[in-house]
Backbone as a ProteinNet text record, in pm:
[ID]
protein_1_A
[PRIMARY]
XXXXXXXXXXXXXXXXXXXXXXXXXXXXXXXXXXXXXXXXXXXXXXXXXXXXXXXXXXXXXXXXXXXXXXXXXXXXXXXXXXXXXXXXXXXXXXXXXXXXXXXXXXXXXXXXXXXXXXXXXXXXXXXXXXXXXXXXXXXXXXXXXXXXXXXXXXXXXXXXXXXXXXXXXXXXXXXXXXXXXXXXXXXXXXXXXXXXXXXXXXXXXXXXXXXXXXXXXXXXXXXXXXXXXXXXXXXXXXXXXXXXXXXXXXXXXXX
[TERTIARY]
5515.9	5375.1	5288.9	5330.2	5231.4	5281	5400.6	5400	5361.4	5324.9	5283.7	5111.1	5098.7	4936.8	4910.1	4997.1	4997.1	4999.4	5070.2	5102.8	4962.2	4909	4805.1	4663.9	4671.2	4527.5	4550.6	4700.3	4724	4716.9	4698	4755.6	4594.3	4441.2	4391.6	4317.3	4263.5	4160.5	4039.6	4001	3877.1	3928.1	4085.9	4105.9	4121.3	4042.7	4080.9	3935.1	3870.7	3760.5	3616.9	3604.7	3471.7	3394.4	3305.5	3261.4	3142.8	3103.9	2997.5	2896.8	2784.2	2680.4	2638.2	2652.3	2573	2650.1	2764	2872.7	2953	2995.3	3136.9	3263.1	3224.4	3370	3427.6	3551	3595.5	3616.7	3547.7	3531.5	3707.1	3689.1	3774.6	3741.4	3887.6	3859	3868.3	3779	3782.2	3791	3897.7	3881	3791.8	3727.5	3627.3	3618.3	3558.7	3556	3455.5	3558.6	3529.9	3462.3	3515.9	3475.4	3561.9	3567	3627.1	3483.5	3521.4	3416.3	3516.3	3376.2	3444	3316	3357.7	3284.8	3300.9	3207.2	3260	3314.5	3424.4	3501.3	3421.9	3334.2	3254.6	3191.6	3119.2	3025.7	3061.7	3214.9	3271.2	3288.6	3322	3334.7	3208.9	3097.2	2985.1	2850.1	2730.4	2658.3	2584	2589.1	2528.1	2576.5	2691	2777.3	2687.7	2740.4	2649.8	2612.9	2439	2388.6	2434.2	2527.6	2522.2	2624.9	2583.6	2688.7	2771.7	2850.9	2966.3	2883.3	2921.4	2917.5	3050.5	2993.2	3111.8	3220.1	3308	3393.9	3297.1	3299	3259.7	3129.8	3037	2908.3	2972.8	3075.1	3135.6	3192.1	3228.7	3300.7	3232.9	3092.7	2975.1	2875.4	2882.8	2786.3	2898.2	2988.1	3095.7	3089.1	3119.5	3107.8	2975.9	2843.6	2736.5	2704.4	2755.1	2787.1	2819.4	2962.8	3035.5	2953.3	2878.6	2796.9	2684.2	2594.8	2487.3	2551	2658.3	2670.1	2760.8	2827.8	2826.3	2721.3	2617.5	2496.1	2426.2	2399.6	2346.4	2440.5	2584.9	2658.6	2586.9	2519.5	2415	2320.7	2274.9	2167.9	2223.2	2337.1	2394.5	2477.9	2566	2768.9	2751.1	2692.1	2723	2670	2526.9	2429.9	2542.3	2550.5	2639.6	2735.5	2858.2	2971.8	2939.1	2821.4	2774.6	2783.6	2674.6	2591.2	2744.6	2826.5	2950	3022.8	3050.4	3086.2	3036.7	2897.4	2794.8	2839.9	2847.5	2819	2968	3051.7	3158.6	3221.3	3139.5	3158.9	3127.4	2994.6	2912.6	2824	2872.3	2829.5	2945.6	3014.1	3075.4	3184.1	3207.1	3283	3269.2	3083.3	3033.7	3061.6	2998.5	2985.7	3124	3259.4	3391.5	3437.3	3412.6	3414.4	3314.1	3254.9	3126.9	3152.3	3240.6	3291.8	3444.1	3546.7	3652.6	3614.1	3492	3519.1	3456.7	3398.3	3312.9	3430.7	3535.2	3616	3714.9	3725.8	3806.3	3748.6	3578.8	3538.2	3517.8	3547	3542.2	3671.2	3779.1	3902.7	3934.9	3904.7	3851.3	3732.8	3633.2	3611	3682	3756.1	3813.9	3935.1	3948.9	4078.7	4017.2	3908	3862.8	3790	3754.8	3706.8	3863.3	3931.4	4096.7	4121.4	4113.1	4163	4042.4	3920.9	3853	3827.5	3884.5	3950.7	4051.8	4147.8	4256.8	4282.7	4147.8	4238.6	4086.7	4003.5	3925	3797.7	3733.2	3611.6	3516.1	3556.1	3534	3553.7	3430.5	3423.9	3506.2	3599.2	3651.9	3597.9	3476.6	3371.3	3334	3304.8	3211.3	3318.2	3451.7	3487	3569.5	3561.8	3557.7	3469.2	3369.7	3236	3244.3	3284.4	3223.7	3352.3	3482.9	3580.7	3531.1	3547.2	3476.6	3366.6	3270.4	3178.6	3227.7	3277.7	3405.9	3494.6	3538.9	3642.6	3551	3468.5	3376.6	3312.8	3268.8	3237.5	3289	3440.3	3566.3	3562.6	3593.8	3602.9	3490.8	3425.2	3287.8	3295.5	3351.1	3359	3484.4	3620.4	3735.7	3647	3620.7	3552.2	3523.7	3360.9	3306.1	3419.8	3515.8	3565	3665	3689.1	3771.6	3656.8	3556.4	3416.7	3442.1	3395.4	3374.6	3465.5	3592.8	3738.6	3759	3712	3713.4	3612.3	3495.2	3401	3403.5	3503.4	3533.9	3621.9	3704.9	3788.9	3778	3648.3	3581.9	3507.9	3438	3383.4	3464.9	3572.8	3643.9	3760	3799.5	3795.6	3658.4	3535.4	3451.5	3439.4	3471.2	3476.7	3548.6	3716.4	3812	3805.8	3731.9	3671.5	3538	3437.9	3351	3401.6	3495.8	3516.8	3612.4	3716.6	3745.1	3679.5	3543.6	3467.6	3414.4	3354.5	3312.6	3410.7	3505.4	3621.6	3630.9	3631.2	3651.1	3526.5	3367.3	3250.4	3243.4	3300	3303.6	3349.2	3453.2	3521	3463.6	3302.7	3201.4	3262.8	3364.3	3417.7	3347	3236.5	3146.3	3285.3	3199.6	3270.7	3193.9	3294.2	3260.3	3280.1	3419.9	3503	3535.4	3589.3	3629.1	3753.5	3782	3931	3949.9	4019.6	4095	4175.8	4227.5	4268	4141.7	4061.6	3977.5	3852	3883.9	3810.6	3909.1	4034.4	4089.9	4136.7	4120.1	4050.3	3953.6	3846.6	3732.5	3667.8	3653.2	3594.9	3675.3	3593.9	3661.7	3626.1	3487.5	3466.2	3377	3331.7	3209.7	3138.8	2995.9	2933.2	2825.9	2810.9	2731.3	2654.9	2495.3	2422.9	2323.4	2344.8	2231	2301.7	2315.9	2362.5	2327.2	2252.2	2140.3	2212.7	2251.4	2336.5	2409.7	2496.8	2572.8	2577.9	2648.8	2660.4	2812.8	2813.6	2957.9	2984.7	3079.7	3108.7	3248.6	3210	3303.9	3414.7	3498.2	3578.8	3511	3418.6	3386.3	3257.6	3232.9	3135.3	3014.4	2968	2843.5	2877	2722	2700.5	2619.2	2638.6	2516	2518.1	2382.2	2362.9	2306.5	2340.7	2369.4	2377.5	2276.8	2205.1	2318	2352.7	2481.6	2409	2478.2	2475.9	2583.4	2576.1	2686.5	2689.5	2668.6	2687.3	2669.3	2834	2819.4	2657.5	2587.2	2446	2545.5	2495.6	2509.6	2434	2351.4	2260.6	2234.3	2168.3	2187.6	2069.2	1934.6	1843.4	1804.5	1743.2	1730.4	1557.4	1539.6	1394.1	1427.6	1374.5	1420.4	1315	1204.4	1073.9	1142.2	1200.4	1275.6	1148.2	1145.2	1068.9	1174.5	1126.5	1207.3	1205	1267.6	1297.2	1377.5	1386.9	1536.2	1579	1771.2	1797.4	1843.4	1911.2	1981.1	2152.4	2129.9	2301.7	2308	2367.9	2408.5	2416.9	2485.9	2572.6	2416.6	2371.5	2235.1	2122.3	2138.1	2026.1	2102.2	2229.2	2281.4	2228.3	2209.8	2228.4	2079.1	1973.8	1848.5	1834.7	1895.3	1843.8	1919.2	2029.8	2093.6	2001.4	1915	1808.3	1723	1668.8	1553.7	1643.1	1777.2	1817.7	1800.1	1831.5	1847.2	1697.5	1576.4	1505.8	1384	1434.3	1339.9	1400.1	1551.7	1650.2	1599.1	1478.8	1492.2	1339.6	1298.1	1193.8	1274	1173.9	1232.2	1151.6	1223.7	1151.2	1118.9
4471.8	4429.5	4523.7	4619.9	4730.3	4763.6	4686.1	4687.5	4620.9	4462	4343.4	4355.3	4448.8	4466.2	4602.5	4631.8	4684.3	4629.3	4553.8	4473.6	4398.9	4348.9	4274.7	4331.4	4427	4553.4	4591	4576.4	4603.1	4483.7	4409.9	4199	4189.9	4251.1	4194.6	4318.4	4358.5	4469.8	4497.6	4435.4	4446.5	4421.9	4417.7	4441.5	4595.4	4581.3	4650.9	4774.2	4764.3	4814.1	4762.5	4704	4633.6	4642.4	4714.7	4764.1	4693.3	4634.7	4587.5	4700.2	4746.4	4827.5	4814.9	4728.5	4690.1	4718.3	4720.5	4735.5	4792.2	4834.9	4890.5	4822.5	4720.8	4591.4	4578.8	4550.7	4553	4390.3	4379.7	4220.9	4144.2	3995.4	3998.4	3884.9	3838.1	3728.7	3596.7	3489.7	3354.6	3289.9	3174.5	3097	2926.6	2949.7	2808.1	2722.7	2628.1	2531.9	2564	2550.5	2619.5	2783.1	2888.5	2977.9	3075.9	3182.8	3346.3	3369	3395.3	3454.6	3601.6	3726.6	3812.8	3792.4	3768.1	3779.4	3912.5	3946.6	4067	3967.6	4008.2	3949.4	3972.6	3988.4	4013.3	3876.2	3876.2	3753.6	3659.6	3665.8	3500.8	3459.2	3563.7	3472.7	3448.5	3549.4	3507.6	3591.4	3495.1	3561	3662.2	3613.6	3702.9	3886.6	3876.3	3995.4	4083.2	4023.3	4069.8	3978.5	4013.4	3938.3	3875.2	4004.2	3994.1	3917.7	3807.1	3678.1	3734.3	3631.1	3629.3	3658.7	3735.5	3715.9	3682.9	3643.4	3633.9	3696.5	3694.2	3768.9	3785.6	3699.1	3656.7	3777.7	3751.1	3844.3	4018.3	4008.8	4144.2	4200.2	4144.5	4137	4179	4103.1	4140	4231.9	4296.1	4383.9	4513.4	4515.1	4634.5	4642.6	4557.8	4569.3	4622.8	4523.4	4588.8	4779.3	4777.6	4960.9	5047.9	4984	5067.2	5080.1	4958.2	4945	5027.4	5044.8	5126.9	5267.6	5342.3	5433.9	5453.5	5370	5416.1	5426.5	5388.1	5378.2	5499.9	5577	5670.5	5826.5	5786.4	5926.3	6046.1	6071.2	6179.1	6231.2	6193.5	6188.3	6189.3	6146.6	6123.4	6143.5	6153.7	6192.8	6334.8	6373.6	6494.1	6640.3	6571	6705.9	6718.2	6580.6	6624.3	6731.8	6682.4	6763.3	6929.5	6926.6	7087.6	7130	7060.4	7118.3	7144.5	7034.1	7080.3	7195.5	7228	7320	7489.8	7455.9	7578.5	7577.5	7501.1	7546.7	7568.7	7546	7567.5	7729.8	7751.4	7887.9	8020.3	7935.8	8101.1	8017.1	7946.1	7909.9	7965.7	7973.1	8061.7	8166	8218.4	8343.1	8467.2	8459.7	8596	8639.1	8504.4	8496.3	8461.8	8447.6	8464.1	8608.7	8656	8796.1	8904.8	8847.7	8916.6	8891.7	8757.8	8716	8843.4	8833.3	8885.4	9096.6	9085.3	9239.1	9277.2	9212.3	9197.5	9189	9098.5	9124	9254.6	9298.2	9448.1	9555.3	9540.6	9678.6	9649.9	9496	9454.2	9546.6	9505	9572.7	9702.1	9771.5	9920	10004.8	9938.5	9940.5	9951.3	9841	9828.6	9938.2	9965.3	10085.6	10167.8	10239.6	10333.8	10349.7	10222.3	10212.7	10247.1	10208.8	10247.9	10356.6	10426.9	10560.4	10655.8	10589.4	10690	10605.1	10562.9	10511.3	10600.9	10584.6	10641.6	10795.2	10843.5	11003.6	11044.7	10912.4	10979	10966.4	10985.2	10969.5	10850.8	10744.7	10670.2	10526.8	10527.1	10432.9	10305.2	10293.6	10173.5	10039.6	10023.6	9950.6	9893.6	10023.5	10004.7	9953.4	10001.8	9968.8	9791.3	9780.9	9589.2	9564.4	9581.3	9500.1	9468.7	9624.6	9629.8	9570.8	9555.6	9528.1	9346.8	9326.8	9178.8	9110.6	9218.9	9156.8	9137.4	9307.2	9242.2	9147.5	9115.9	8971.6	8879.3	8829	8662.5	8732.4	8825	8817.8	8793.3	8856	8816.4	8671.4	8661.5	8442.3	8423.9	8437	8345.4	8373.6	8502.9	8467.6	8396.6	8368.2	8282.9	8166.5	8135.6	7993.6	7988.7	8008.3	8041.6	7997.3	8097.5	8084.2	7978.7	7929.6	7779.4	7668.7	7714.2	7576.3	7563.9	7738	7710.2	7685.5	7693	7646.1	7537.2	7443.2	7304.7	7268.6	7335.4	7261.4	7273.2	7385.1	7399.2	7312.5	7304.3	7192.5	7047.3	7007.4	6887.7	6868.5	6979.2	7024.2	7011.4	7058.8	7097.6	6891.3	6855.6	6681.9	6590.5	6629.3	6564.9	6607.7	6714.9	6724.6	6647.6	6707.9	6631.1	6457.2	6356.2	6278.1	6232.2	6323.6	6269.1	6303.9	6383.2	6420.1	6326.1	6223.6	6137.9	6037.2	5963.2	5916.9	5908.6	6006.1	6050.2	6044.6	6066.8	6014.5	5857.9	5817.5	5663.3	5601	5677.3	5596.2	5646.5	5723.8	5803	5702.9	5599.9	5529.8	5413.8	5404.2	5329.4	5133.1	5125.8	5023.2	4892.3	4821.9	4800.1	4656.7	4641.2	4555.9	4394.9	4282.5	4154.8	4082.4	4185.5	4062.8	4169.9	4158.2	4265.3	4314.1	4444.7	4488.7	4581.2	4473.6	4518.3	4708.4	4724.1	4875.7	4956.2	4924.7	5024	5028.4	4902.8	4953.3	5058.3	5043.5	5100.5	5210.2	5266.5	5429.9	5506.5	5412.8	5465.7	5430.7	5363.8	5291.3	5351.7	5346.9	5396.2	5345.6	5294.9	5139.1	5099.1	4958.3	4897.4	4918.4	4965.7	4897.8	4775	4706.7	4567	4585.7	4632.8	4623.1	4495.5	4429.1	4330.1	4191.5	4099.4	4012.3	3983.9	4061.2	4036.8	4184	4282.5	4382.4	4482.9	4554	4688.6	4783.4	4876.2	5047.8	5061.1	5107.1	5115.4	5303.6	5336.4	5444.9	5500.2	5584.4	5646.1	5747.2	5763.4	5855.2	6016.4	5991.9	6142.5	6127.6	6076	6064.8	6043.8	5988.2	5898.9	5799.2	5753	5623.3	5572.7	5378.9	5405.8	5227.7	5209.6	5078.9	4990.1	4854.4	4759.8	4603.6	4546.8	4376.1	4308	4219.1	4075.1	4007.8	3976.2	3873.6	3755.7	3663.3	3587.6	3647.1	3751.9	3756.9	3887.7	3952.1	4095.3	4138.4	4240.5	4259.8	4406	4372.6	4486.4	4567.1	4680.8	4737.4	4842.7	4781.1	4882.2	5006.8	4959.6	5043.4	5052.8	5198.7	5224	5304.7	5352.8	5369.1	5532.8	5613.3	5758.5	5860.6	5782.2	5910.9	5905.7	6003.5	6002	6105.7	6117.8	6198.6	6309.6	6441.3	6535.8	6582	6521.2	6543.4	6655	6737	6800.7	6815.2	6839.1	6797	6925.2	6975.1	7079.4	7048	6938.3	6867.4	6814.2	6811.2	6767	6543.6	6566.1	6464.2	6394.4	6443.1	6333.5	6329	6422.8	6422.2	6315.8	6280.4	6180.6	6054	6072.3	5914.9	5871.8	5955.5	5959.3	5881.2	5966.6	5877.9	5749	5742.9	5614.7	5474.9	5560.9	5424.5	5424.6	5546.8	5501.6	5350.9	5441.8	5299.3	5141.2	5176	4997	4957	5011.5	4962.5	4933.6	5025.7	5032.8	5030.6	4970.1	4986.8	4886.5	4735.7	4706.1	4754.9	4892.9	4984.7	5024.3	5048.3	5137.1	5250.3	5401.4	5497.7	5590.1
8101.3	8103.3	8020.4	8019.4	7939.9	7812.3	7775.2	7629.2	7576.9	7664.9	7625.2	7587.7	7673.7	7655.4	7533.8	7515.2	7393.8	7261.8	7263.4	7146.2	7133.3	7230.1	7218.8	7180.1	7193.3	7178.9	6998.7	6969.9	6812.4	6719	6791.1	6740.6	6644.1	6700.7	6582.5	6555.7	6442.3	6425	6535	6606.5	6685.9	6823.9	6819.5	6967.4	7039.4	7176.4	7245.9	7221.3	7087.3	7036.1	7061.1	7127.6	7104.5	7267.4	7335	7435.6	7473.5	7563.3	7645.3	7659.2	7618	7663.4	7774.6	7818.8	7961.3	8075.4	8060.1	8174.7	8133.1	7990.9	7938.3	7970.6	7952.2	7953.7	7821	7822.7	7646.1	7645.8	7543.8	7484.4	7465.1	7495.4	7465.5	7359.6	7286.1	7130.7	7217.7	7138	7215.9	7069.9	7055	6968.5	6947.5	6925.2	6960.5	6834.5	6838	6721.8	6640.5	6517.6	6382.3	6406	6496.5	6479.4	6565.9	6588.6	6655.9	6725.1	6848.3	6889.7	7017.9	6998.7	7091.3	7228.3	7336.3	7468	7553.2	7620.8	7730.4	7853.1	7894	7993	8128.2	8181.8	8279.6	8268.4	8171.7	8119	8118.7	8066.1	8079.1	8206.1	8301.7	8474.1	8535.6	8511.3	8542.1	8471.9	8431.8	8367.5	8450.9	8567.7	8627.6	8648.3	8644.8	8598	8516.8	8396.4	8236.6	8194.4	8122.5	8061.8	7917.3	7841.6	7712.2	7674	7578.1	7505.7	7410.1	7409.5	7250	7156.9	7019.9	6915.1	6837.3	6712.8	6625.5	6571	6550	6455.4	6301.3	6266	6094	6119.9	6213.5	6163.3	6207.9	6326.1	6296.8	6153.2	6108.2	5972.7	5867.6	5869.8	5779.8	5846.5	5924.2	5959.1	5919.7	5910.6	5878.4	5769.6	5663.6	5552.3	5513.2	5558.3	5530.2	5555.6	5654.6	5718.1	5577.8	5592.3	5471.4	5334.2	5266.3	5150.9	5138.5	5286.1	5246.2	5265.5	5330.9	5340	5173.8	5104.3	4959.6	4859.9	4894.6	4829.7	4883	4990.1	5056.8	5025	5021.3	5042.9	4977.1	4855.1	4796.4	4946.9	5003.6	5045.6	5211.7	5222.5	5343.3	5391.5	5344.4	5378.8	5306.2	5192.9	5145.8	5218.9	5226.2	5306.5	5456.4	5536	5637.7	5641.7	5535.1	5507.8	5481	5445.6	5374.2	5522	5608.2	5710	5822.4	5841.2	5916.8	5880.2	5760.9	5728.4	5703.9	5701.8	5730.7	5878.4	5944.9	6118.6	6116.7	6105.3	6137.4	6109.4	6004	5942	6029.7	6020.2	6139.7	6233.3	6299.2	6452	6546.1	6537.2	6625	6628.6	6553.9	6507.7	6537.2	6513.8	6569.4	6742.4	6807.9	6944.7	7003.7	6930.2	6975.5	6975.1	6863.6	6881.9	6994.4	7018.7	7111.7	7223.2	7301.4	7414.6	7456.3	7346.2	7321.1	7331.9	7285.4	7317.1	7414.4	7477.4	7621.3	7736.4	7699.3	7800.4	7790.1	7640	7626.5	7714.6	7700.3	7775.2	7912.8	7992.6	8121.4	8172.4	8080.8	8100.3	8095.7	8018.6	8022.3	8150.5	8192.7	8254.4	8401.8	8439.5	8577.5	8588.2	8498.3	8469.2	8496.2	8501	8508.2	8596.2	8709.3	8841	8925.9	8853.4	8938.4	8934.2	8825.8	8815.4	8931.3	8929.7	9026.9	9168	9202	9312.6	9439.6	9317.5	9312.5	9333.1	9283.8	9287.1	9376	9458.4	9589.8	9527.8	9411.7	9358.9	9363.1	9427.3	9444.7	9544.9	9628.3	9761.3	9766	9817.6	9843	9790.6	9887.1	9920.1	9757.5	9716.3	9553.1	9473.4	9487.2	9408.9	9404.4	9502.2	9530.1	9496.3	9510.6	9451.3	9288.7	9276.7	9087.9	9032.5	9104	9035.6	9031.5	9171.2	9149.3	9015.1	9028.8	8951.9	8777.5	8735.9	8631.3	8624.8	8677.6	8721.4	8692.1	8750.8	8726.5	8574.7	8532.2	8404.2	8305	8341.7	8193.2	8276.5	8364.4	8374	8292.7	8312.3	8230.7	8089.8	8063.3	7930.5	7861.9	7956.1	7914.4	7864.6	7978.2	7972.7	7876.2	7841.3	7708.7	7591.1	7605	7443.4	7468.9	7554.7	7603.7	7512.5	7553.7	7528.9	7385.4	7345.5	7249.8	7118.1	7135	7113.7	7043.7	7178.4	7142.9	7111.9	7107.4	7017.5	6899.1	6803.6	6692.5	6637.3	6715.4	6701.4	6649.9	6764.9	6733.6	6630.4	6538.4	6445.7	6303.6	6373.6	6256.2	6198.7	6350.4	6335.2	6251.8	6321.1	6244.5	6078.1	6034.5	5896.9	5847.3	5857.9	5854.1	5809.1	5882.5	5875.8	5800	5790.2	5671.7	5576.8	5556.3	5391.6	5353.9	5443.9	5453.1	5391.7	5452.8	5444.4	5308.5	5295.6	5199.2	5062.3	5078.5	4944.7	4892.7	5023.2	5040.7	4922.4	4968.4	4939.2	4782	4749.4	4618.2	4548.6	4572.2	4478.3	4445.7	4495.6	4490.4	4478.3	4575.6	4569.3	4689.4	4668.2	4755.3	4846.7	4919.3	5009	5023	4980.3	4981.6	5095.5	5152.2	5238.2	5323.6	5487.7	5545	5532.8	5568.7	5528.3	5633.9	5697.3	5847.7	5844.1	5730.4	5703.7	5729.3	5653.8	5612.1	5771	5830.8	5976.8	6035.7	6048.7	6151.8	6109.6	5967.1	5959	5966.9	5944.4	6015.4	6104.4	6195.2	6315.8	6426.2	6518.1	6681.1	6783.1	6782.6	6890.7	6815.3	6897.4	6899.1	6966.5	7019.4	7128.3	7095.2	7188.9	7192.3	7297	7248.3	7360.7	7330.4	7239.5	7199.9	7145.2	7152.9	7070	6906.5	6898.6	6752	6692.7	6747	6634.8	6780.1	6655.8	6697.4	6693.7	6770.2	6703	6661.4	6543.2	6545.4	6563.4	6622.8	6636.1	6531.3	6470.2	6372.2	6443.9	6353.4	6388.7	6372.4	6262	6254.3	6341	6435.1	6518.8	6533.5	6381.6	6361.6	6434	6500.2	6541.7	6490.5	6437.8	6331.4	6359.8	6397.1	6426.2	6308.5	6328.7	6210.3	6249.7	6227.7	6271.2	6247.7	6296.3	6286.6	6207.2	6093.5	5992.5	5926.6	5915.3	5872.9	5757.9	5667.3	5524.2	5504.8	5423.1	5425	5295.3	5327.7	5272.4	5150.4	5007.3	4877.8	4850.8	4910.6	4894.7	4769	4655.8	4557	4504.5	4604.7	4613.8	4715.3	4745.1	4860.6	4860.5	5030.3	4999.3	5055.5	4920.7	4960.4	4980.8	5015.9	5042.8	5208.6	5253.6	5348.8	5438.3	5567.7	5597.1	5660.7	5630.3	5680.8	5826.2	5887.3	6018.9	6067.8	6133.8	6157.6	6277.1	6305	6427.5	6407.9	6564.5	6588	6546.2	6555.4	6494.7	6388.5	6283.2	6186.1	6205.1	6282.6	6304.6	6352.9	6431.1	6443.2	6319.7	6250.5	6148.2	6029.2	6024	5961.1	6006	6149.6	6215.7	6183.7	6163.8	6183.9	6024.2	5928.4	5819.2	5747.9	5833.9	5814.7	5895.8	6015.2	6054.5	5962.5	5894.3	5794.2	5669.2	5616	5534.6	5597.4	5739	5790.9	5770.5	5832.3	5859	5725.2	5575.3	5477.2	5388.8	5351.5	5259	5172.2	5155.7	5054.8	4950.5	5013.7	4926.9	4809.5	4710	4587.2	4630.3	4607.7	4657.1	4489.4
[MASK]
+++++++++++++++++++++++++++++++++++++++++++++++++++++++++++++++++++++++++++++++++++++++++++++++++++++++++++++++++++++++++++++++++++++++++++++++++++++++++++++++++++++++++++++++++++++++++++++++++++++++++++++++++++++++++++++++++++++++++++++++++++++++++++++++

């Protein structure tokens, strides 16, 4: 049974990917006359469940493509500053403060050695020295932790590069998109969500989320509107997402 449902989650590009906002139900494919449609399976037994309807395959199809087109038209302005900015943070966001965790626990350790040694030879209260040994103890924990966190947040950092520069290769080859190409979602795409019937968010692998209207017809965007206003985020990854809404919402300005 669970290979069967495997096979079936791999059987079309948008299976097993496509998420209900409203409930987090994964859509499933309905074939109807003259058309594909994906429903959240909640919805289909009752609306009252979830509110939110089928959409199409076909306008999934063209809202992806459309995705992919403005972000080859944007990458200057959009995929590149990202890639800089991941890689600035990745550099010296945390290196210093791994090292500063790491020798914090050397002199925790040095320390308790030397609450032992005067322990040990009478110089020192029992009493005190449980306390202070304790309080060293939860400090090196807190700082494991710490460099546990901050570990994997490099990690994830270092995946999201990995991925726009990915990305970013892809849009370089300025090869715009007419028709959808089931490959090229399922290297870069990682869900859907559907909180609206009228559009989506698609979620990337390198962890942009970047929302995009349902259309029967993939959209070629060859100018864009670039008096951009300078906003800034503490994240990279959102200051991308920020001006990929300015493209949706003012992309047919000349700037």
């Amino acid at each position: 049974m669970e290979v069967g449902t495997h096979k079936y989650q791999q059987h079309y590009p948008f299976s097993g990917k496509i998420i209900c906002g409203y409930c987090s139900t994964t859509f499933k494919r309905q074939t109807r006359p003259n058309k594909i449609c994906w429903a959240c399976q909640k919805h289909l037994k009752s609306a009252k469940q979830c509110p939110i309807k089928a959409i199409s395959e076909e306008s999934l199809e063209a809202a992806f493509c459309s995705m992919m087109n403005k972000l080859i038209f944007s990458q200057k302005f959009l995929l590149q500053p990202l890639l800089e900015e991941l890689q600035n943070q990745a550099n010296s966001n945390s290196n210093g403060e791994l090292g500063k965790l790491a020798e914090q626990i050397k002199a925790n350790d040095h320390k308790a050695e030397t609450l032992t040694r005067l322990m040990q030879s009478g110089l020192l209260d029992k009493a005190i020295y449980v306390n202070q040994t304790a309080k060293l103890e939860q400090d090196t924990y807190q700082c494991r932790q710490k460099i546990k966190l901050l570990n994997s947040q490099n990690t994830d950092s270092a995946n999201n590069f990995e991925e726009v520069r990915s990305l970013l290769r892809w849009c370089q080859k300025g090869q715009t998109l007419t028709s959808f190409n089931p490959n090229l979602f399922q290297t870069f795409a990682q869900q859907i969500i559907v909180n609206d019937p009228t559009e989506v968010i698609f979620k990337l692998k390198c962890a942009l989320e970047l929302t995009e209207k349902l259309t029967k017809k993939a959209a070629v965007y060859q100018q864009f509107y670039r008096g951009i206003i300078k906003q800034r985020f503490n994240e990279p990854i959102k200051q991308a997402e920020y001006l990929y809404s300015i493209i949706e919402s003012e992309g047919d300005l000349i700037g």
